[in-house]
Coordinates of C-alpha atoms and ligand atoms in Angstrom, one line a residue:
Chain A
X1 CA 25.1 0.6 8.8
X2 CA 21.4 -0.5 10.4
X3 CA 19.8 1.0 7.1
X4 CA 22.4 -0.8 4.7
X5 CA 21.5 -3.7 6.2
X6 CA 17.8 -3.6 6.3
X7 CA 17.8 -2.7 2.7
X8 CA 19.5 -5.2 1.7
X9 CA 16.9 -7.6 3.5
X10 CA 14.2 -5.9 2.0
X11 CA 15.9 -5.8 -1.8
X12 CA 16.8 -9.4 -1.0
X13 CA 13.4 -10.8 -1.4
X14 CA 12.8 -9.4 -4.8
X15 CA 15.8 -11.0 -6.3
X16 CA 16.3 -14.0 -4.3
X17 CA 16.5 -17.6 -6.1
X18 CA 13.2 -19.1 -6.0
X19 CA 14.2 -22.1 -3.6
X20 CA 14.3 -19.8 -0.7
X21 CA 10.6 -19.1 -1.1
X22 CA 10.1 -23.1 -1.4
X23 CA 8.3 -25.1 1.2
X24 CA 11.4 -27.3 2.0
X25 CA 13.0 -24.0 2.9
X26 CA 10.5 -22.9 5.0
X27 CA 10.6 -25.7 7.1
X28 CA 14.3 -25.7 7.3
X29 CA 13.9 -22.4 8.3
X30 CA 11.6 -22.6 11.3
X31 CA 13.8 -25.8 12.1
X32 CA 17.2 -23.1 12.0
X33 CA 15.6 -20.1 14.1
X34 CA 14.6 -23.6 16.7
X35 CA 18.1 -24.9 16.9
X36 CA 19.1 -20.8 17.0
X37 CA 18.3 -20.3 20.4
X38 CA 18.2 -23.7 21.6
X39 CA 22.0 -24.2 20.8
X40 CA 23.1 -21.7 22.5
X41 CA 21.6 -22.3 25.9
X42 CA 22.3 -26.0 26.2
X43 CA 24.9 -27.0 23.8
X44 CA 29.0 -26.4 24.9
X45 CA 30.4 -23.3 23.4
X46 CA 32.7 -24.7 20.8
X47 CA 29.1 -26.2 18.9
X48 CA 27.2 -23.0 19.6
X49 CA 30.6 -21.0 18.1
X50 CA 30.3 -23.3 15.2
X51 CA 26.6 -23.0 14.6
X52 CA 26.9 -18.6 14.4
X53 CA 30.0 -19.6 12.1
X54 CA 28.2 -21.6 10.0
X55 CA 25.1 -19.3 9.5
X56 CA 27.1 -16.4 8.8
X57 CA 28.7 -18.4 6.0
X58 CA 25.4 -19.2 4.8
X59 CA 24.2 -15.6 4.7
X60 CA 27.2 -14.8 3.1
X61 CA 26.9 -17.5 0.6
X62 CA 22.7 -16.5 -0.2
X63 CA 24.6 -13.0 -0.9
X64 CA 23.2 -11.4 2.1
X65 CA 27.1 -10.4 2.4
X66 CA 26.3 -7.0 4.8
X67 CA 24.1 -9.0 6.8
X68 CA 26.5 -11.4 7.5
X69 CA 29.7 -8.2 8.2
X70 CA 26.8 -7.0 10.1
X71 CA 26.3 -9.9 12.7
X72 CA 29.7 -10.6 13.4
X73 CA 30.3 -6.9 13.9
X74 CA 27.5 -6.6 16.5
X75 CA 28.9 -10.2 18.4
X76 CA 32.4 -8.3 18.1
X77 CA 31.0 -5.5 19.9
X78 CA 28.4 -6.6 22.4
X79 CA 31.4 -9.3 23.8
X80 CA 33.9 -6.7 24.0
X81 CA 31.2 -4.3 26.3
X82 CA 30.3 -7.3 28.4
X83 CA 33.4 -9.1 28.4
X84 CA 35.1 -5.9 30.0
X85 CA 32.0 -5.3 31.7
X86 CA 32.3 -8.9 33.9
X87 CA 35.8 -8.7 34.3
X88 CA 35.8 -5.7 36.0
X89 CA 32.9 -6.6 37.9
X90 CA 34.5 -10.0 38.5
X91 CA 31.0 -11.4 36.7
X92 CA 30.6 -14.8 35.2
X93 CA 32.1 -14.8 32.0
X94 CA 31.0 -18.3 30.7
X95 CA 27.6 -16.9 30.9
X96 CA 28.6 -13.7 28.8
X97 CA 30.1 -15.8 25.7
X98 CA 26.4 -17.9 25.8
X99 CA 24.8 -14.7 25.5
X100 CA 26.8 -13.3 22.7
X101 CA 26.6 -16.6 21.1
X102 CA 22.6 -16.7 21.6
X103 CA 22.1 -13.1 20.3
X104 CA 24.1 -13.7 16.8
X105 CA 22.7 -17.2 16.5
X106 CA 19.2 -15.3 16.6
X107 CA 20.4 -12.2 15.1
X108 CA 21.8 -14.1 12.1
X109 CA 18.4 -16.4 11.6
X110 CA 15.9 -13.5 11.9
X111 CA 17.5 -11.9 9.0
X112 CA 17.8 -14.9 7.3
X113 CA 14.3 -15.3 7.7
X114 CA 13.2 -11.7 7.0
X115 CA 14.8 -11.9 3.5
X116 CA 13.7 -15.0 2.4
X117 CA 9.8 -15.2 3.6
X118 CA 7.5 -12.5 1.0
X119 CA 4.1 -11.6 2.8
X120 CA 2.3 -13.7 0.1
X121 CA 4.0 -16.6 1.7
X122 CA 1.8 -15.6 5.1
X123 CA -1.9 -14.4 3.0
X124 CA -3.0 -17.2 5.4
X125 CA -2.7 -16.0 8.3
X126 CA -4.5 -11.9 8.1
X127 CA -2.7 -10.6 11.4
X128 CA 0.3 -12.2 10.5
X129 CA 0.2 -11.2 7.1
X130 CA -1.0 -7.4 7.9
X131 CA 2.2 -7.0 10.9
X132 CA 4.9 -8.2 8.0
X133 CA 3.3 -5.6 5.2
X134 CA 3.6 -3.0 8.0
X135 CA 6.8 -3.5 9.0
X136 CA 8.1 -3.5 5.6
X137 CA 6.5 -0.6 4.5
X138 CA 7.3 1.0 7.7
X139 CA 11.0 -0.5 7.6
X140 CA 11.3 1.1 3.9
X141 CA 10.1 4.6 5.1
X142 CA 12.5 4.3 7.6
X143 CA 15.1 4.5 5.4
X144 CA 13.6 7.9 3.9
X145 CA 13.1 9.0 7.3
X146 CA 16.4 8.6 8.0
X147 CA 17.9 10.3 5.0
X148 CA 15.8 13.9 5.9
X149 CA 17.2 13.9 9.1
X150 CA 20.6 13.5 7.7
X151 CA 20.0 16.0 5.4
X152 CA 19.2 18.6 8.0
X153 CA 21.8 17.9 10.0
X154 CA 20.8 15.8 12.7
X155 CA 23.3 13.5 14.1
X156 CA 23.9 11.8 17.3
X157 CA 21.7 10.1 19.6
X158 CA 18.9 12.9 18.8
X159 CA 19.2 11.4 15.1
X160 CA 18.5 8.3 16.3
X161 CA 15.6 8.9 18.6
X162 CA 14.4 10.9 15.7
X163 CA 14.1 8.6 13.6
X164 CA 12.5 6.4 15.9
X165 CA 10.2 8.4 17.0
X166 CA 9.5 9.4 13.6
X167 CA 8.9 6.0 12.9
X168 CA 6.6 4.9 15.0
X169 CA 3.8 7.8 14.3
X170 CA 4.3 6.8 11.0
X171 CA 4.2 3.0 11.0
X172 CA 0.4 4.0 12.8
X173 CA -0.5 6.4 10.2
X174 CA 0.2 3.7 7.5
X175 CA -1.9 1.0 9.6
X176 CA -5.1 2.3 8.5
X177 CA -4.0 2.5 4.8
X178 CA -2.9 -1.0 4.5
X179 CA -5.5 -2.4 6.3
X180 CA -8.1 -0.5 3.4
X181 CA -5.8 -2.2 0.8
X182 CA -6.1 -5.3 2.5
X183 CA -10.0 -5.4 3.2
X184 CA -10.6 -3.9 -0.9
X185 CA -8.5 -7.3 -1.7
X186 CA -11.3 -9.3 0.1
X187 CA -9.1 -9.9 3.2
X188 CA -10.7 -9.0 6.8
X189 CA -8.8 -7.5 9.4
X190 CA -10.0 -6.2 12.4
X191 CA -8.5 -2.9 13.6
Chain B
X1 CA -24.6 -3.3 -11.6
X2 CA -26.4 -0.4 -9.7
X3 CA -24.8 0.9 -6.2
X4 CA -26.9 3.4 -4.4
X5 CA -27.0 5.3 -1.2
X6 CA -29.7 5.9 1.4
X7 CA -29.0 8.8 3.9
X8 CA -25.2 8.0 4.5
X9 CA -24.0 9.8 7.0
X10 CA -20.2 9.5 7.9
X11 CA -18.5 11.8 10.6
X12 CA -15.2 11.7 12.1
X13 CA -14.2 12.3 16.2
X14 CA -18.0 13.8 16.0
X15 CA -17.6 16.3 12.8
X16 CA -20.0 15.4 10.1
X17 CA -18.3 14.8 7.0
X18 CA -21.2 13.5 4.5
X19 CA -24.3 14.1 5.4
X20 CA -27.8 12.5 4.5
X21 CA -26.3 11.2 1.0
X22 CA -29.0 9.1 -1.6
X23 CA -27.7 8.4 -4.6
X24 CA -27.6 6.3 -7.3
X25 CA -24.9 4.8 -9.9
X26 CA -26.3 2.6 -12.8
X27 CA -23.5 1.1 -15.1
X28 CA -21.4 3.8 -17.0
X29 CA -19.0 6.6 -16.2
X30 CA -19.8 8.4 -13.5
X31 CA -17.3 11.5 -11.8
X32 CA -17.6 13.1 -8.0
X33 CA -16.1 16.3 -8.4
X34 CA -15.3 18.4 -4.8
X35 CA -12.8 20.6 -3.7
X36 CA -9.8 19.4 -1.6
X37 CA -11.1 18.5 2.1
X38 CA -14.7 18.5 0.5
X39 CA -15.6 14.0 1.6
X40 CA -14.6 12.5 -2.1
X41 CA -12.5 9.7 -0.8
X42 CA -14.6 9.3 2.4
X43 CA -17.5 8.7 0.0
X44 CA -15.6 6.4 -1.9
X45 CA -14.4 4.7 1.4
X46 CA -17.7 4.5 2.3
X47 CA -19.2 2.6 -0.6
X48 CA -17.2 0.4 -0.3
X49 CA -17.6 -0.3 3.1
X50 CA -14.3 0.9 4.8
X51 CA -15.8 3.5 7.2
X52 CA -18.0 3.6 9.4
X53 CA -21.1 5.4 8.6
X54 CA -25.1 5.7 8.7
X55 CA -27.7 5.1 6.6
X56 CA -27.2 2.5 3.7
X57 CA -24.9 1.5 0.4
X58 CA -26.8 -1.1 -1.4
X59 CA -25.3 -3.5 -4.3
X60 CA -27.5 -4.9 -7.0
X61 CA -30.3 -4.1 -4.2
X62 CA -28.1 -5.7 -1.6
X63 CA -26.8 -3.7 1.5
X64 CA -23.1 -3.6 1.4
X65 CA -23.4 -4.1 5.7
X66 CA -24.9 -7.5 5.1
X67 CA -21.9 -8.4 2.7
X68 CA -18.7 -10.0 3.9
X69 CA -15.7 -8.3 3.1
X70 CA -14.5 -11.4 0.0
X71 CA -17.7 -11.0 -1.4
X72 CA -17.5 -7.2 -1.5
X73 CA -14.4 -7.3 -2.7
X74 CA -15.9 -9.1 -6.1
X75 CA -18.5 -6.6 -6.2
X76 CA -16.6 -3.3 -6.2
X77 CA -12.8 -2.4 -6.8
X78 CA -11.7 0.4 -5.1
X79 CA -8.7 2.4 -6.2
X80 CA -6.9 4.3 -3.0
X81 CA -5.6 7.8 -4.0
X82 CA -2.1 7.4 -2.5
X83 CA -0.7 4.2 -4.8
X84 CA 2.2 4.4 -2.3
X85 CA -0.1 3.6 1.0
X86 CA -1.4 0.1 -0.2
X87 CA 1.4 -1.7 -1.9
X88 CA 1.5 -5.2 0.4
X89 CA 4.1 -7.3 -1.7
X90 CA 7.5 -7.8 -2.3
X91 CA 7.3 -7.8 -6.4
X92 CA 5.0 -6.0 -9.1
X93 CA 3.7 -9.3 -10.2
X94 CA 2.9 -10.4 -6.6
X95 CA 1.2 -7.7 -5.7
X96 CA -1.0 -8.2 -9.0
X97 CA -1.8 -11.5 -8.6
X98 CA -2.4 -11.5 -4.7
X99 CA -6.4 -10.5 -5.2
X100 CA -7.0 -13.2 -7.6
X101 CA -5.5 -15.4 -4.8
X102 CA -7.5 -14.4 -2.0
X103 CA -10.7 -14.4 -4.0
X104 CA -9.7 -17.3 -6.3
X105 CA -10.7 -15.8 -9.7
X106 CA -8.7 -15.9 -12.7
X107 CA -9.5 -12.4 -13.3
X108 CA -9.0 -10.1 -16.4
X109 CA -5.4 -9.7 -17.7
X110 CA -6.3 -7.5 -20.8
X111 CA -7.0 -4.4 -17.9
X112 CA -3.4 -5.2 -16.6
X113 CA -2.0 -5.1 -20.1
X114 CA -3.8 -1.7 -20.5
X115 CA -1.7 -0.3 -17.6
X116 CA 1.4 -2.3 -16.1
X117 CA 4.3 -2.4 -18.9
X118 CA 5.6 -5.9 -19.1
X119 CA 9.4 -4.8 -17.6
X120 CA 7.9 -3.9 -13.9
X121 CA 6.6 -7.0 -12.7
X122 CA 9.9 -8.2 -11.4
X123 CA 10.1 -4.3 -9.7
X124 CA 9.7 -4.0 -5.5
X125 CA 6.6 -1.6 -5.8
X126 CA 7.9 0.9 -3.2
X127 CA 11.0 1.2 -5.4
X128 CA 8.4 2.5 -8.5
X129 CA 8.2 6.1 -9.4
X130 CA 4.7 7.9 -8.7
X131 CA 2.9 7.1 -12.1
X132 CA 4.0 3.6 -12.3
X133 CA 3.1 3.5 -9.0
X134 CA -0.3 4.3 -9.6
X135 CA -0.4 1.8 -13.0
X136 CA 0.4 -1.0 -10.3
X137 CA -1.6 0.1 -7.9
X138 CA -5.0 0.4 -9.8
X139 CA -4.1 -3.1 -11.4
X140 CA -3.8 -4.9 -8.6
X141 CA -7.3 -4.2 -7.7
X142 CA -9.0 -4.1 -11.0
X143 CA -7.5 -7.1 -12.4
X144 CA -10.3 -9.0 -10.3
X145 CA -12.7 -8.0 -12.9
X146 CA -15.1 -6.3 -10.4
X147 CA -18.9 -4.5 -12.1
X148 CA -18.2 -1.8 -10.2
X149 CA -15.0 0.3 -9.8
X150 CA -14.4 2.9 -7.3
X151 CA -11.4 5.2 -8.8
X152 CA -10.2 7.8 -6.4
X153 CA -8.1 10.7 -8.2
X154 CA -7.0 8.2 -11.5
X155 CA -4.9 10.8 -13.0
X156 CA -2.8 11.8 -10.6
X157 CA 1.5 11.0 -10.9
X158 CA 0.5 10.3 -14.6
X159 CA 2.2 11.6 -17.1
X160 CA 0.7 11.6 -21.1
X161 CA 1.2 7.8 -21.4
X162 CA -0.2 7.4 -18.1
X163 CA -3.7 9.3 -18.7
X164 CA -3.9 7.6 -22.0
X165 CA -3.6 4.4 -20.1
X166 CA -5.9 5.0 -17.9
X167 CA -8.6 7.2 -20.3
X168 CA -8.3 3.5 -22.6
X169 CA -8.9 1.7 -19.1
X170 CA -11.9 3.8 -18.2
X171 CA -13.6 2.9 -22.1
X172 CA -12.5 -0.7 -21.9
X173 CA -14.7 -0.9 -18.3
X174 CA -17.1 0.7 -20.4
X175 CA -17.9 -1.5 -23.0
X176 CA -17.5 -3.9 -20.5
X177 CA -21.0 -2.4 -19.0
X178 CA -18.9 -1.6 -15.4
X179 CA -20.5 1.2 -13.3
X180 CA -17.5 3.1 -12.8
X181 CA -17.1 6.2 -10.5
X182 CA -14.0 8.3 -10.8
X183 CA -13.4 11.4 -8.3
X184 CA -11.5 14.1 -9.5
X185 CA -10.6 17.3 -7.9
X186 CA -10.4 19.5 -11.0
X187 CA -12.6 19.3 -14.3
X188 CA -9.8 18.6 -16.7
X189 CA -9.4 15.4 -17.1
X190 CA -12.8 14.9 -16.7
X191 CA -13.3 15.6 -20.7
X192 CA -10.7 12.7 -21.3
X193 CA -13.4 10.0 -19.9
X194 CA -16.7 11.7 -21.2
X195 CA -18.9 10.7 -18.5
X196 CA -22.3 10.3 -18.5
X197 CA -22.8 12.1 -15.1
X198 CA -21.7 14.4 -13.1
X199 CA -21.8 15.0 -9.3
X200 CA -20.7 18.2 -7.0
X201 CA -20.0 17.1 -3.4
X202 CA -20.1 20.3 -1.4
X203 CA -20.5 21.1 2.3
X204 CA -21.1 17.3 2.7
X205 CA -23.9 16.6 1.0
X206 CA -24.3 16.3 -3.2
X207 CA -24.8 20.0 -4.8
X208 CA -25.6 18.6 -8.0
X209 CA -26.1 15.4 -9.7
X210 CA -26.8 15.5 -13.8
X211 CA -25.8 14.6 -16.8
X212 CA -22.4 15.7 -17.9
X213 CA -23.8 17.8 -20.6
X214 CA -25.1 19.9 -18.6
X215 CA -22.4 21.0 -16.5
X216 CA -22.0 24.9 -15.8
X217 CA -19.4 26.8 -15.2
X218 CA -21.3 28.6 -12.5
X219 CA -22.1 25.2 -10.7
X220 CA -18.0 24.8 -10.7
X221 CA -17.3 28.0 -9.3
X222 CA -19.8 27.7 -6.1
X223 CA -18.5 24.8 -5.5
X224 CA -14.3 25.7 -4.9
X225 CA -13.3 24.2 -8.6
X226 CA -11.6 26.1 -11.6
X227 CA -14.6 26.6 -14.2
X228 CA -14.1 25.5 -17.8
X229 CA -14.0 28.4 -19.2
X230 CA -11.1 29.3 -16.9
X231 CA -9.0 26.6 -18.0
X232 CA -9.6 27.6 -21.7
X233 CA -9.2 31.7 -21.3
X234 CA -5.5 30.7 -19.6
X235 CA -4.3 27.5 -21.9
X236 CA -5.9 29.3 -25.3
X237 CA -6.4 32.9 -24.6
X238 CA -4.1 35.8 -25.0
X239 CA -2.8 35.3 -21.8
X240 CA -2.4 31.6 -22.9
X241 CA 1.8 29.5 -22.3
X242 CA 4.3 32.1 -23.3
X243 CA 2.3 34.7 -24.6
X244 CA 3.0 36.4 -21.5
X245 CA 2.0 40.8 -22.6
Ligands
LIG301 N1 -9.8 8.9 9.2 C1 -10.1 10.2 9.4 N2 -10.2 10.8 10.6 C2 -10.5 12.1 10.8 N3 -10.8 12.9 9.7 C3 -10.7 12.4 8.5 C4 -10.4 11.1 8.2 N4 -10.4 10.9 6.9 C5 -10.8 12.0 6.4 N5 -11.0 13.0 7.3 C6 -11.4 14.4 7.1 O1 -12.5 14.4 6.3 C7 -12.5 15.4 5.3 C8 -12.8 14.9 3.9 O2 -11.6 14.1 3.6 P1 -11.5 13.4 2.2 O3 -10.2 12.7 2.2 O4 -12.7 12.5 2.0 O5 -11.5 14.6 1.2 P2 -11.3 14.6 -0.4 O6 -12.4 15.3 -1.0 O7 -10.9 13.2 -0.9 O8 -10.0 15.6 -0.5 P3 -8.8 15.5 -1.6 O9 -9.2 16.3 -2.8 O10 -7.7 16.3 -0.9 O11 -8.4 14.1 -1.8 C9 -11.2 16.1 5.5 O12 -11.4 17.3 6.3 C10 -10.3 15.2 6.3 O13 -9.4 15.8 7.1
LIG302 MG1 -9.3 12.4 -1.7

């Protein structure tokens, strides 16, 4: 379901509207991933519950429609582990529902960000620019990844930790390529 | 534009790759022929500054070490082999237009008329198939207009459209007076481009440097590479495609 999801993030920024990629956007955007995590810690859980509702609508309305089935199945399931978990524990269960609420308030504005920011909207910052290209190219190879290991049969946790592992030798394989691409485009970046 | 060498070295984790290099590239079309393994893209790499290496590369009598990396990258386009490796955008047109950004040129559209059909610029470049790939790839570089282009293995992915692209590509640089050095890992598309000159990396260090006319067959085989004569005896001859006795 991961992989669904991340390539609809990464497929979202070549057909997106052109007003997500505006300025006014931007700044909404850093002002959203703010109120994301500040919400949740201060503000009393009926707002909080209100703010993840509402940003779930509006992936769902941008068409991010997985990403948004995605979130609220993750809240679903990390407050039904914890939830038991406290109460059997005899834990402190307001402090469970800010959690949830903190890590699908965050959850649901990082994607939301991810999909709508294209590197050339970060050429101005080099390190910043060369980590997104990696991690989309890596993210993108990930997907591939994935698919061989399903093919051979791999399944389980080994699958998984396959992949990551995978993953990360290759994400610092394709460093060193990207940076050449970057420095024969005129852009320094130091290794 | 000329681009020259002086006694490059280059090794990697202490193995000499190239060793004690000087040459010289004046404008026109120029191929660096090796076997796989045998330092083609390190010497590209290296002229254009992206390794580490001994000795000199010098620009229009400049040294490439005293350059910054903006101003080499109006100097000298380099093509990466793998088009798949160095895509950085989200879009076909993005990833075109980003050098003309960073170095704030207008550049040369007619070179990525030559190779990008019209229909890919809204594509995601990982999403491209290996030739277009390429296309894309060598556009978003060249479009910047560079005198000198570095092109590492041009034809490879291509199909027949795609070599024609890029054989009409090579003849537009040119006219265009570009110093232009392609690497290629077998002679046969090297007939395509008509070069003027010839080099045979071997062993790390340049086997033979001429004009193309004077290319042997026996110079091909010491070197690892499938002679001429080869390539016509099994694509003409009697044992030519389906004329299997
Ligand atoms: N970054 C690196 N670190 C270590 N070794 C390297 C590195 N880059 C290249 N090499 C080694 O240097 C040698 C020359 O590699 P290079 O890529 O230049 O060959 P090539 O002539 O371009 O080959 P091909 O025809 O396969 O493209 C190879 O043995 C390769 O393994
Ligand atoms: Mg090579």
């Amino acid at each position: 379901m991961i992989l669904s999801v991340v390539q609809e993030v990464l497929g979202y920024r070549v057909k997106a509207p052109r007003i997500v990629f505006s300025k006014w956007f931007s700044i909404a955007k850093i002002a959203l991933f703010i109120l994301s995590i500040a919400v949740p810690v201060v503000a009393p859980t009926a707002v909080s519950l209100g703010l993840v509702a509402s940003l779930v609508i509006l992936l769902a309305v941008l068409g991010l429609r997985r990403s948004a089935v995605y979130t609220v199945f993750t809240a679903a399931i990390l407050y039904l582990i914890m939830f038991s978990t406290a109460f059997l524990l005899h834990g402190d269960l307001e402090r469970i529902t800010r959690l949830t609420l903190l890590a699908s308030s965050s959850l649901s504005t990082i994607i939301l960000i991810a999909s709508t920011t294209k590197p050339s909207m970060l050429r101005r910052w080099p390190t910043l620019y060369l980590f997104s290209i990696v991690f989309a190219n890596t993210l993108k190879e990930v997907v591939d990844i994935a698919t061989v290991y399903r093919a051979r049969g791999s399944g389980g946790l080994r699958y998984v930790l396959q992949v990551v592992v995978a993953s990360m030798a290759m994400s610092i394989a394709r460093t060193s390529t990207l940076v050449d691409s970057l420095k024969a485009r005129g852009i320094e970046v130091t290794e | 534009m000329i681009i020259e060498t002086r006694n490059l070295r280059v090794s990697f984790n202490g193995v000499e790759i190239l060793r004690d290099i000087s040459i010289a590239f004046d404008s026109g079309v120029h191929i660096v022929l090796g076997r796989n393994g045998a330092g083609k893209t390190t010497f590209l790499r290296a002229l254009a500054n992206l390794v580490r290496f001994d000795g000199d590369v010098l620009v229009g009598g400049r040294s490439v070490k005293k350059m910054g990396r903006r101003e080499i990258a109006m100097l000298i386009g380099y093509c990466w082999q793998n088009p798949y490796y160095g895509f950085v955008e989200a879009t076909v047109e993005d990833e075109i237009r980003a050098i003309t950004r960073i170095l704030g040129v207008s550049g040369d559209w007619r070179i990525v008329e030559l190779l990008v059909p019209r229909e890919y610029m809204g594509r995601d470049p990982s999403t491209l198939s290996g030739g277009e790939a390429k296309r894309v790839s060598m556009a978003s570089i060249l479009v910047a207009d560079q005198p000198i282009w570095l092109l590492d293995e041009p034809f490879t992915y291509l199909d027949r459209d795609g070599v024609e692209a890029v054989v009409n590509l090579i003849d537009y640089g040119r006219r265009k007076g570009k110093t232009i050095i392609v690497t290629l890992h077998e002679i046969f598309y090297a007939n395509l481009i008509k070069p003027d000159t010839y080099a045979i990396i071997d062993g790390g260090t340049i086997k033979f440097f001429d004009r193309w006319s004077s290319l042997s067959d026996e110079e091909l085989a010491k070197a690892g590479l499938v002679p001429r004569g080869v390539i016509c005896d099994t694509l003409c001859g009697p044992r030519g495609l389906g004329v299997q006795s």
